[in-house]
Tab-separated table of C-alpha atoms in Angstrom:
chain	number	residue	atom	x	y	z
A	37	UNK	CA	0.048	0.059	0.038
A	38	UNK	CA	2.809	2.364	0.772
A	39	UNK	CA	4.482	1.595	-2.544
A	40	UNK	CA	1.133	2.315	-4.387
A	41	UNK	CA	0.780	5.644	-2.504
A	42	UNK	CA	4.147	6.666	-3.639
A	43	UNK	CA	3.636	5.648	-7.178
A	44	UNK	CA	0.253	7.418	-7.554
A	45	UNK	CA	-0.020	10.168	-5.075
A	46	UNK	CA	3.526	11.434	-5.431
A	47	UNK	CA	3.372	11.204	-9.272
A	48	UNK	CA	0.254	13.521	-9.048
A	49	UNK	CA	2.208	16.037	-6.972
A	50	UNK	CA	4.595	16.344	-9.802
A	51	UNK	CA	1.786	17.587	-12.111
A	52	UNK	CA	1.567	20.918	-10.208
A	53	UNK	CA	5.342	21.471	-10.604
A	54	UNK	CA	5.394	20.957	-14.451
A	55	UNK	CA	1.941	22.522	-15.223
A	56	UNK	CA	2.172	25.574	-12.995
A	57	UNK	CA	5.483	26.038	-11.216
A	58	UNK	CA	7.720	25.905	-14.326
A	59	UNK	CA	5.629	28.411	-16.412
A	60	UNK	CA	5.248	30.677	-13.450
A	61	UNK	CA	8.988	30.800	-12.766
A	62	UNK	CA	9.679	31.893	-16.438
A	63	UNK	CA	7.099	34.726	-15.983
A	64	UNK	CA	8.457	35.773	-12.671
A	65	UNK	CA	11.757	36.352	-14.278
A	66	UNK	CA	10.811	37.840	-17.663
A	67	UNK	CA	7.845	40.075	-16.537
A	68	UNK	CA	9.260	42.005	-13.511
A	69	UNK	CA	12.553	42.117	-15.578
A	70	UNK	CA	10.988	44.064	-18.477
A	71	UNK	CA	8.906	46.196	-16.170
A	72	UNK	CA	11.910	47.116	-14.147
A	73	UNK	CA	13.945	47.924	-17.191
A	74	UNK	CA	11.060	50.308	-18.329
A	75	UNK	CA	11.130	51.952	-14.887
A	76	UNK	CA	14.904	52.444	-14.761
A	77	UNK	CA	14.595	54.149	-18.239
A	78	UNK	CA	11.948	56.575	-16.926
A	79	UNK	CA	13.451	57.110	-13.506
A	80	UNK	CA	16.473	55.169	-12.242
A	81	UNK	CA	15.501	55.703	-8.562
A	82	UNK	CA	12.001	54.179	-9.026
A	83	UNK	CA	13.466	51.418	-11.165
A	84	UNK	CA	15.877	50.575	-8.398
A	85	UNK	CA	13.118	50.535	-5.778
A	86	UNK	CA	11.079	48.062	-7.850
A	87	UNK	CA	14.166	45.827	-8.457
A	88	UNK	CA	15.097	45.658	-4.876
A	89	UNK	CA	11.525	44.966	-3.698
A	90	UNK	CA	11.389	42.322	-6.443
A	91	UNK	CA	14.558	40.640	-5.219
A	92	UNK	CA	13.238	40.566	-1.691
A	93	UNK	CA	10.210	38.445	-2.719
A	94	UNK	CA	12.122	35.272	-3.666
A	95	UNK	CA	14.500	35.663	-0.702
A	96	UNK	CA	11.535	35.770	1.596
A	97	UNK	CA	10.013	32.815	-0.139
A	98	UNK	CA	13.166	30.772	0.159
A	99	UNK	CA	13.222	31.494	3.928
A	100	UNK	CA	9.608	30.510	4.252
A	101	UNK	CA	10.129	27.671	1.855
A	102	UNK	CA	12.578	25.804	4.239
A	103	UNK	CA	9.878	25.661	6.897
A	104	UNK	CA	7.192	24.758	4.286
A	105	UNK	CA	9.461	22.063	2.917
A	106	UNK	CA	9.861	20.294	6.289
A	107	UNK	CA	6.327	20.707	7.045
A	108	UNK	CA	5.330	19.252	3.633
A	109	UNK	CA	7.516	16.265	4.275
A	110	UNK	CA	5.814	15.517	7.545
A	111	UNK	CA	2.400	16.037	5.929
A	112	UNK	CA	3.113	13.421	3.228
A	113	UNK	CA	4.366	11.033	5.867
A	114	UNK	CA	1.234	11.453	7.948
A	115	UNK	CA	-0.971	10.953	4.764
A	116	UNK	CA	0.983	7.820	3.845
A	117	UNK	CA	0.496	6.344	7.421
A	118	UNK	CA	-3.320	7.193	7.328
A	119	UNK	CA	-3.707	5.645	3.907
A	120	UNK	CA	-1.823	2.391	4.806
A	121	UNK	CA	-3.658	2.071	7.994
A	122	UNK	CA	-7.050	2.720	6.550
A	123	UNK	CA	-6.570	0.231	3.674
A	124	UNK	CA	-5.123	-2.439	6.122
A	125	UNK	CA	-8.100	-2.000	8.359
A	126	UNK	CA	-10.695	-2.205	5.468
A	127	UNK	CA	-9.200	-5.466	4.466
A	128	UNK	CA	-9.386	-6.854	8.037
A	129	UNK	CA	-12.742	-5.343	8.991
A	130	UNK	CA	-14.267	-8.659	9.817
A	131	UNK	CA	-11.438	-9.735	12.196
A	132	UNK	CA	-11.574	-6.199	13.900
A	133	UNK	CA	-15.342	-6.464	14.457
A	134	UNK	CA	-15.145	-10.172	15.742
A	135	UNK	CA	-12.338	-9.102	18.018
A	136	UNK	CA	-14.390	-6.304	19.560
A	137	UNK	CA	-11.728	-3.796	18.571
A	138	UNK	CA	-13.820	-1.605	16.273
A	139	UNK	CA	-14.044	1.337	18.633
A	140	UNK	CA	-10.270	1.242	19.317
A	141	UNK	CA	-9.413	1.042	15.583
A	142	UNK	CA	-11.922	3.916	14.950
A	143	UNK	CA	-10.059	6.090	17.654
A	144	UNK	CA	-6.676	5.260	16.125
A	145	UNK	CA	-7.962	6.282	12.545
A	146	UNK	CA	-9.362	9.535	13.940
A	147	UNK	CA	-6.053	10.196	15.625
A	148	UNK	CA	-4.207	9.702	12.267
A	149	UNK	CA	-6.749	11.938	10.520
A	150	UNK	CA	-6.244	14.513	13.112
A	151	UNK	CA	-2.469	14.460	12.732
A	152	UNK	CA	-2.840	14.781	8.897
A	153	UNK	CA	-5.136	17.780	9.458
A	154	UNK	CA	-2.829	19.506	11.854
A	155	UNK	CA	0.306	19.000	9.707
A	156	UNK	CA	-1.748	20.277	6.622
A	157	UNK	CA	-2.638	23.425	8.462
A	158	UNK	CA	1.048	23.859	9.352
A	159	UNK	CA	1.960	23.777	5.742
A	160	UNK	CA	-0.553	26.357	5.084
A	161	UNK	CA	0.493	28.636	7.819
A	162	UNK	CA	4.059	28.583	6.722
A	163	UNK	CA	2.987	28.991	3.038
A	164	UNK	CA	1.090	32.254	3.911
A	165	UNK	CA	4.254	33.760	5.014
A	166	UNK	CA	5.440	34.062	1.449
A	167	UNK	CA	2.306	35.802	0.463
A	168	UNK	CA	2.611	38.247	3.368
A	169	UNK	CA	6.240	38.993	2.287
A	170	UNK	CA	4.930	39.779	-1.269
A	171	UNK	CA	2.221	42.139	0.042
A	172	UNK	CA	4.949	43.936	2.186
A	173	UNK	CA	7.157	44.351	-0.683
A	174	UNK	CA	4.542	45.711	-3.030
A	175	UNK	CA	3.325	48.136	-0.411
A	176	UNK	CA	6.759	49.301	0.364
A	177	UNK	CA	7.592	49.839	-3.276
A	178	UNK	CA	4.512	51.831	-3.864
A	179	UNK	CA	5.007	54.064	-0.816
A	180	UNK	CA	8.706	54.695	-1.684
A	181	UNK	CA	7.895	55.666	-5.303
A	182	UNK	CA	5.131	58.087	-4.035
A	183	UNK	CA	7.550	59.590	-1.488
A	184	UNK	CA	10.173	59.805	-4.193
A	185	UNK	CA	7.944	62.138	-6.373
A	186	UNK	CA	5.938	63.898	-3.743
A	187	UNK	CA	8.367	66.801	-3.221
A	188	UNK	CA	9.038	67.062	-7.060
A	189	UNK	CA	5.376	67.282	-7.917
A	190	UNK	CA	5.023	70.584	-5.786
A	191	UNK	CA	7.125	72.555	-8.235
A	192	UNK	CA	7.336	70.422	-11.349
A	193	UNK	CA	3.855	69.377	-12.573
A	194	UNK	CA	5.322	67.945	-15.779
A	195	UNK	CA	6.537	64.904	-13.821
A	196	UNK	CA	3.035	64.088	-12.847
A	197	UNK	CA	2.509	61.689	-15.897
A	198	UNK	CA	5.749	59.843	-15.184
A	199	UNK	CA	4.934	59.493	-11.527
A	200	UNK	CA	1.453	58.203	-12.378
A	201	UNK	CA	2.850	55.826	-14.796
A	202	UNK	CA	5.444	54.391	-12.366
A	203	UNK	CA	2.821	53.940	-9.677
A	204	UNK	CA	0.598	52.045	-12.142
A	205	UNK	CA	3.483	49.917	-12.977
A	206	UNK	CA	3.814	48.655	-9.339
A	207	UNK	CA	0.900	46.124	-9.434
A	208	UNK	CA	1.968	44.984	-12.914
A	209	UNK	CA	5.430	44.468	-11.675
A	210	UNK	CA	4.290	42.311	-8.764
A	211	UNK	CA	1.615	40.367	-10.713
A	212	UNK	CA	3.953	37.512	-12.093
A	213	UNK	CA	5.637	37.463	-8.651
A	214	UNK	CA	2.086	36.937	-7.072
A	215	UNK	CA	1.496	34.169	-9.483
A	216	UNK	CA	4.734	32.640	-8.575
A	217	UNK	CA	4.024	32.803	-5.031
A	218	UNK	CA	0.619	31.008	-5.528
A	219	UNK	CA	2.462	27.921	-6.999
A	220	UNK	CA	5.382	28.026	-4.643
A	221	UNK	CA	3.770	25.324	-2.633
A	222	UNK	CA	3.906	22.994	-5.678
A	223	UNK	CA	7.680	23.215	-5.715
A	224	UNK	CA	7.776	22.428	-2.010
A	225	UNK	CA	5.502	19.471	-2.491
A	226	UNK	CA	7.922	18.127	-5.160
A	227	UNK	CA	10.905	18.549	-2.982
A	228	UNK	CA	9.016	16.587	-0.206
A	229	UNK	CA	8.251	13.589	-2.400
A	230	UNK	CA	11.458	13.612	-4.512
A	231	UNK	CA	13.272	11.496	-1.810
A	232	UNK	CA	10.413	8.968	-1.720
A	233	UNK	CA	10.332	8.710	-5.579
A	234	UNK	CA	14.058	8.213	-5.810
A	235	UNK	CA	13.774	5.501	-3.214
A	236	UNK	CA	11.446	3.323	-5.261
A	237	UNK	CA	12.922	0.147	-6.410
A	238	UNK	CA	14.659	-0.042	-9.663
A	239	UNK	CA	12.990	-1.674	-12.702
A	240	UNK	CA	14.086	-5.334	-13.205
A	241	UNK	CA	16.771	-5.870	-15.777
A	242	UNK	CA	15.270	-6.918	-19.124
A	243	UNK	CA	15.055	-10.735	-19.475
A	244	UNK	CA	16.539	-12.151	-22.767
A	245	UNK	CA	13.637	-13.948	-24.516
A	246	UNK	CA	13.786	-17.623	-25.074
A	247	UNK	CA	12.145	-19.361	-28.128
A	248	UNK	CA	9.126	-21.210	-26.730
A	249	UNK	CA	7.039	-21.400	-29.943
A	250	UNK	CA	7.123	-25.247	-29.767
A	251	UNK	CA	6.006	-25.566	-26.118
A	252	UNK	CA	2.177	-25.528	-26.813
A	253	UNK	CA	2.541	-27.991	-29.633
A	254	UNK	CA	4.581	-30.508	-27.853
A	255	UNK	CA	2.870	-30.147	-24.579
A	256	UNK	CA	4.334	-29.025	-21.147
A	257	UNK	CA	6.783	-30.589	-18.860
A	258	UNK	CA	7.176	-28.992	-15.604
A	259	UNK	CA	10.088	-29.522	-13.298
A	260	UNK	CA	11.288	-28.272	-9.901
A	261	UNK	CA	15.007	-28.829	-9.287
A	262	UNK	CA	16.053	-28.254	-5.706
A	263	UNK	CA	13.835	-25.318	-5.332
A	264	UNK	CA	13.883	-23.313	-1.983
A	265	UNK	CA	11.764	-20.467	-0.918
A	266	UNK	CA	10.819	-18.880	2.360
A	267	UNK	CA	9.553	-15.494	3.753
A	268	UNK	CA	12.211	-15.867	6.411
A	269	UNK	CA	15.487	-17.333	5.142
A	270	UNK	CA	16.001	-19.100	8.373
A	271	UNK	CA	12.488	-20.818	8.131
A	272	UNK	CA	11.941	-21.859	4.327
A	273	UNK	CA	8.398	-22.823	3.264
A	274	UNK	CA	9.737	-24.884	0.549
A	275	UNK	CA	13.290	-26.429	0.929
A	276	UNK	CA	15.154	-28.405	-1.682
A	277	UNK	CA	11.916	-29.522	-3.474
A	278	UNK	CA	12.261	-31.505	-6.722
A	279	UNK	CA	9.670	-33.049	-8.922
A	280	UNK	CA	8.711	-33.585	-12.583
A	281	UNK	CA	5.316	-33.752	-14.149
A	282	UNK	CA	4.775	-34.164	-17.899
A	283	UNK	CA	1.978	-33.774	-20.441
A	284	UNK	CA	-1.290	-35.677	-19.569
A	285	UNK	CA	0.074	-36.135	-15.964
A	286	UNK	CA	-1.405	-34.774	-12.617
A	287	UNK	CA	0.676	-33.775	-9.557
A	288	UNK	CA	-1.087	-33.771	-6.361
A	289	UNK	CA	0.270	-31.317	-3.650
A	290	UNK	CA	-0.989	-32.317	-0.198
A	291	UNK	CA	-0.374	-31.222	3.380
A	292	UNK	CA	-1.790	-29.127	5.984
A	293	UNK	CA	-2.336	-25.345	5.742
A	294	UNK	CA	0.986	-23.559	5.805
A	295	UNK	CA	3.132	-26.376	4.298
A	296	UNK	CA	3.736	-24.441	1.124
A	297	UNK	CA	0.993	-25.567	-1.370
A	298	UNK	CA	-0.064	-22.119	-2.477
A	299	UNK	CA	3.600	-21.006	-2.327
A	300	UNK	CA	4.416	-23.705	-4.889
A	301	UNK	CA	1.472	-22.407	-7.093
A	302	UNK	CA	2.772	-18.780	-6.822
A	303	UNK	CA	6.294	-19.830	-7.807
A	304	UNK	CA	5.018	-21.591	-10.908
A	305	UNK	CA	2.801	-18.445	-11.800
A	306	UNK	CA	5.843	-16.358	-11.485
A	307	UNK	CA	4.554	-14.225	-8.611
A	308	UNK	CA	7.485	-15.460	-6.553
A	309	UNK	CA	11.183	-16.246	-7.527
A	310	UNK	CA	12.937	-19.143	-6.134
A	311	UNK	CA	15.674	-18.350	-3.617
A	312	UNK	CA	17.483	-21.475	-4.538
A	313	UNK	CA	17.266	-24.011	-7.343
A	314	UNK	CA	15.244	-23.536	-10.558
A	315	UNK	CA	11.807	-24.093	-12.142
A	316	UNK	CA	11.837	-25.212	-15.833
A	317	UNK	CA	9.108	-25.737	-18.512
A	318	UNK	CA	10.244	-28.037	-21.219
A	319	UNK	CA	13.881	-27.516	-20.085
A	320	UNK	CA	13.816	-23.671	-20.123
A	321	UNK	CA	14.138	-21.779	-16.972
A	322	UNK	CA	10.844	-20.219	-15.968
A	323	UNK	CA	12.278	-16.621	-15.332
A	324	UNK	CA	13.729	-16.704	-18.847
A	325	UNK	CA	10.585	-17.384	-20.696
A	326	UNK	CA	8.881	-14.479	-22.541
A	327	UNK	CA	6.231	-13.299	-20.162
A	328	UNK	CA	3.332	-13.058	-22.625
A	329	UNK	CA	4.012	-16.598	-23.848
A	330	UNK	CA	4.322	-17.892	-20.317
A	331	UNK	CA	0.994	-16.485	-19.532
A	332	UNK	CA	-0.669	-18.021	-22.549
A	333	UNK	CA	0.551	-21.527	-21.513
A	334	UNK	CA	-0.749	-21.132	-17.774
A	335	UNK	CA	-4.301	-21.725	-16.719
A	336	UNK	CA	-5.248	-21.103	-13.029
A	337	UNK	CA	-8.137	-21.784	-10.901
A	338	UNK	CA	-8.071	-20.772	-7.180
A	339	UNK	CA	-10.109	-21.175	-4.047
A	340	UNK	CA	-12.361	-17.995	-5.032
A	341	UNK	CA	-12.436	-17.142	-8.634
A	342	UNK	CA	-12.409	-13.547	-9.597
A	343	UNK	CA	-15.970	-12.602	-11.294
A	344	UNK	CA	-15.968	-9.177	-12.656
A	345	UNK	CA	-18.889	-6.930	-13.032
A	346	UNK	CA	-20.314	-7.753	-16.548
A	347	UNK	CA	-22.273	-10.495	-18.286
A	348	UNK	CA	-21.548	-14.256	-17.910
A	349	UNK	CA	-20.296	-14.268	-21.426
A	350	UNK	CA	-17.851	-11.470	-20.823
A	351	UNK	CA	-16.466	-13.236	-17.774
A	352	UNK	CA	-15.898	-16.419	-19.708
A	353	UNK	CA	-14.371	-14.664	-22.703
A	354	UNK	CA	-12.089	-12.832	-20.439
A	355	UNK	CA	-9.564	-15.659	-20.927
A	356	UNK	CA	-9.845	-15.413	-24.681
A	357	UNK	CA	-11.831	-12.493	-26.117
A	358	UNK	CA	-11.327	-13.753	-29.671
A	359	UNK	CA	-12.880	-17.164	-29.262
A	360	UNK	CA	-15.653	-18.116	-31.538
A	361	UNK	CA	-19.392	-18.813	-30.689
A	362	UNK	CA	-18.824	-22.510	-30.915
A	363	UNK	CA	-15.709	-22.375	-28.739
A	364	UNK	CA	-17.748	-20.572	-26.129
A	365	UNK	CA	-20.653	-23.087	-26.286
A	366	UNK	CA	-18.149	-25.872	-26.012
A	367	UNK	CA	-16.575	-24.250	-22.834
A	368	UNK	CA	-20.033	-23.839	-21.290
A	369	UNK	CA	-21.000	-27.455	-22.058
A	370	UNK	CA	-17.745	-28.828	-20.634
A	371	UNK	CA	-17.992	-26.706	-17.489
A	372	UNK	CA	-21.637	-27.903	-16.987
A	373	UNK	CA	-22.932	-24.550	-17.172
A	374	UNK	CA	-25.666	-25.232	-19.633
A	375	UNK	CA	-28.357	-25.737	-17.116
A	376	UNK	CA	-27.657	-22.462	-15.393
A	377	UNK	CA	-27.524	-20.492	-18.623
A	378	UNK	CA	-30.742	-22.040	-19.850
A	379	UNK	CA	-32.544	-21.030	-16.577
A	380	UNK	CA	-31.600	-17.401	-16.961
A	381	UNK	CA	-33.923	-15.031	-19.072
A	382	UNK	CA	-30.884	-13.416	-20.628
A	383	UNK	CA	-28.780	-16.577	-20.822
A	384	UNK	CA	-24.999	-15.836	-21.199
A	385	UNK	CA	-25.797	-12.111	-21.388
A	386	UNK	CA	-27.161	-12.201	-17.930
A	387	UNK	CA	-25.212	-9.339	-15.957
A	388	UNK	CA	-23.333	-10.224	-12.777
A	389	UNK	CA	-22.457	-7.841	-9.987
A	390	UNK	CA	-19.055	-6.993	-8.765
A	391	UNK	CA	-17.325	-9.969	-7.099
A	392	UNK	CA	-19.748	-12.376	-8.552
A	393	UNK	CA	-22.942	-11.077	-7.016
A	394	UNK	CA	-25.796	-13.013	-8.617
A	395	UNK	CA	-24.173	-16.447	-8.642
A	396	UNK	CA	-23.297	-19.115	-5.870
A	397	UNK	CA	-19.871	-20.319	-5.038
A	398	UNK	CA	-20.336	-23.288	-7.199
A	399	UNK	CA	-21.635	-21.416	-10.110
A	400	UNK	CA	-18.734	-18.974	-9.869
A	401	UNK	CA	-16.295	-21.931	-9.951
A	402	UNK	CA	-17.997	-23.370	-12.989
A	403	UNK	CA	-17.509	-19.934	-14.773
A	404	UNK	CA	-13.837	-20.097	-13.888
A	405	UNK	CA	-13.722	-23.598	-15.327
A	406	UNK	CA	-15.446	-22.511	-18.479
A	407	UNK	CA	-12.940	-19.689	-18.721
A	408	UNK	CA	-10.094	-22.249	-18.339
A	409	UNK	CA	-11.705	-24.453	-21.045
A	410	UNK	CA	-11.792	-21.403	-23.372
A	411	UNK	CA	-8.148	-20.395	-22.814
A	412	UNK	CA	-7.060	-24.071	-23.464
A	413	UNK	CA	-3.716	-23.554	-21.735
A	414	UNK	CA	-1.493	-26.709	-21.728
A	415	UNK	CA	-0.423	-26.232	-18.025
A	416	UNK	CA	-3.274	-26.020	-15.493
A	417	UNK	CA	-2.819	-25.051	-11.852
A	418	UNK	CA	-5.542	-25.690	-9.360
A	419	UNK	CA	-5.209	-24.161	-5.893
A	420	UNK	CA	-7.743	-25.609	-3.533
A	421	UNK	CA	-10.503	-25.240	-6.126
A	422	UNK	CA	-13.188	-26.981	-4.041
A	423	UNK	CA	-12.138	-25.863	-0.559
A	424	UNK	CA	-15.294	-23.912	0.165
A	425	UNK	CA	-17.964	-26.022	-1.515
A	426	UNK	CA	-20.371	-28.551	-0.093
A	427	UNK	CA	-19.857	-32.190	-0.889
A	428	UNK	CA	-22.488	-32.486	-3.676
A	429	UNK	CA	-21.330	-29.357	-5.438
A	430	UNK	CA	-17.710	-30.410	-4.867
A	431	UNK	CA	-18.325	-33.827	-6.558
A	432	UNK	CA	-19.778	-32.149	-9.657
A	433	UNK	CA	-16.910	-29.539	-9.883
A	434	UNK	CA	-14.327	-32.341	-9.705
A	435	UNK	CA	-16.003	-34.094	-12.590
A	436	UNK	CA	-15.653	-30.984	-14.632
A	437	UNK	CA	-12.183	-30.566	-13.631
A	438	UNK	CA	-11.295	-34.137	-14.527
A	439	UNK	CA	-12.507	-33.394	-18.032
A	440	UNK	CA	-10.542	-30.192	-18.065
A	441	UNK	CA	-7.367	-31.876	-16.957
A	442	UNK	CA	-7.430	-34.376	-19.866
A	443	UNK	CA	-4.314	-34.084	-22.045
A	444	UNK	CA	-2.929	-31.297	-19.881
A	445	UNK	CA	-0.216	-30.965	-17.420
A	446	UNK	CA	-1.888	-30.362	-14.070
A	447	UNK	CA	-0.718	-29.311	-10.568
A	448	UNK	CA	-3.533	-29.703	-8.030
A	449	UNK	CA	-3.072	-28.286	-4.517
A	450	UNK	CA	-5.672	-29.760	-2.152
A	451	UNK	CA	-6.513	-31.479	1.112
A	452	UNK	CA	-10.017	-32.537	0.017
A	453	UNK	CA	-10.746	-36.213	0.516
A	454	UNK	CA	-12.887	-36.263	-2.735
A	455	UNK	CA	-10.055	-34.722	-4.747
A	456	UNK	CA	-7.657	-37.290	-3.400
A	457	UNK	CA	-9.906	-40.011	-4.462
A	458	UNK	CA	-10.189	-38.525	-7.972
A	459	UNK	CA	-6.494	-38.165	-8.254
A	460	UNK	CA	-6.070	-41.708	-7.445
A	461	UNK	CA	-8.456	-42.867	-10.158
A	462	UNK	CA	-6.354	-41.111	-12.793
A	463	UNK	CA	-2.972	-42.211	-11.445
A	464	UNK	CA	-1.823	-38.827	-10.234
A	465	UNK	CA	1.600	-38.343	-8.759
A	466	UNK	CA	1.772	-37.132	-5.163
A	467	UNK	CA	4.023	-34.767	-3.210
A	468	UNK	CA	3.251	-35.016	0.590
A	469	UNK	CA	4.509	-31.654	1.916
A	470	UNK	CA	3.853	-32.751	5.485
A	471	UNK	CA	6.119	-35.791	5.056
A	472	UNK	CA	8.856	-33.675	3.403
A	473	UNK	CA	8.775	-31.217	6.173
A	474	UNK	CA	8.926	-33.943	8.774
A	475	UNK	CA	11.829	-35.612	6.849
A	476	UNK	CA	13.656	-32.352	6.708
A	477	UNK	CA	13.053	-31.754	10.442
A	478	UNK	CA	14.392	-35.274	11.280
A	479	UNK	CA	17.480	-34.595	9.196
A	480	UNK	CA	18.198	-31.407	10.984
A	481	UNK	CA	17.883	-33.296	14.392
A	482	UNK	CA	20.213	-35.998	13.326
């Protein structure tokens, strides 16, 4: 969340710098410079007064800007803390309510909001100092020019037009400086976020593409070679794991929660990178494959499929927008969605709400299966696809998955009894992560 705030809010802060600050800076130099030159030609003393008053303005802004910059940095820090805390608490709202901590968290959020408000007001107070300095400089210049011509006008009325012209030049002289002062806060904001933007991680080095045009035609062989990964290096979730699964084969990942089933799926998807060993597809290291082609060869169905706001057809076609009507119908039939579609007045064009509102968990899973059929990826990853379904629905979903798995390389992470029975009937390989962890522990104790 903090990285997202830096990438979005801080970039938006740069808009004021380029759209307002840069043009205003040029006008603040050119405008007063030309007007000051005209004043010098008419009356060098009045021109000198305007120039000195004009030089005082950026000096005063710089002094005020030091305080404004410090205040702005603290303001952005408070805003980031509030954003991160708010998003974190929204994600965990059910846990907060069930733990009886809603009032405590509400007070904490109110405190963070109050801190942000106070720091914002400090930025404004400091910023007003530059406006005050500008008003003082303009008033002083006007008074001094009037005082300069007051004695002369008593005996030399021919100077009246010159004096009046110079007096009228004063507001025009300070107008660009006033615009410059109005956008001075944009520069302070950019200085405040520059350090955070520079601290963003560097873009990853470009990966040399590997020719994988023959992968889909020949099927997919997935291999783990002594792969290790852990959130804490001292306690790896996956340690020295090796296996190989070829086309038409299924690999069953079993084990209790926390043994690394989902971590292995994330490693295959490329969301995580191995800390040791390597993952290969048809002998090519996974990280070296062209990302777009790697995506095309992967199909994934998780515990809770993502259903977007849109029609059933749009959700199924999400995997392959260019699919024909016949391919769409085949995917619906293979996913056993025909009965649901036929019962709906608008059929496949029935709109669904955000998050799959309008369909049950089993129906949402069938939509995900139809999406996988339509994509027709040679490597299929199933991460606890029936974990939240009742036994009857789970049995039907597993039958659809059995049809989907035919001829594909499949990795199924599950602890469902029905899924284990299904895997046995098709001769699936099995990796028991509980047993591997126990063997690793025994080896460490020996």
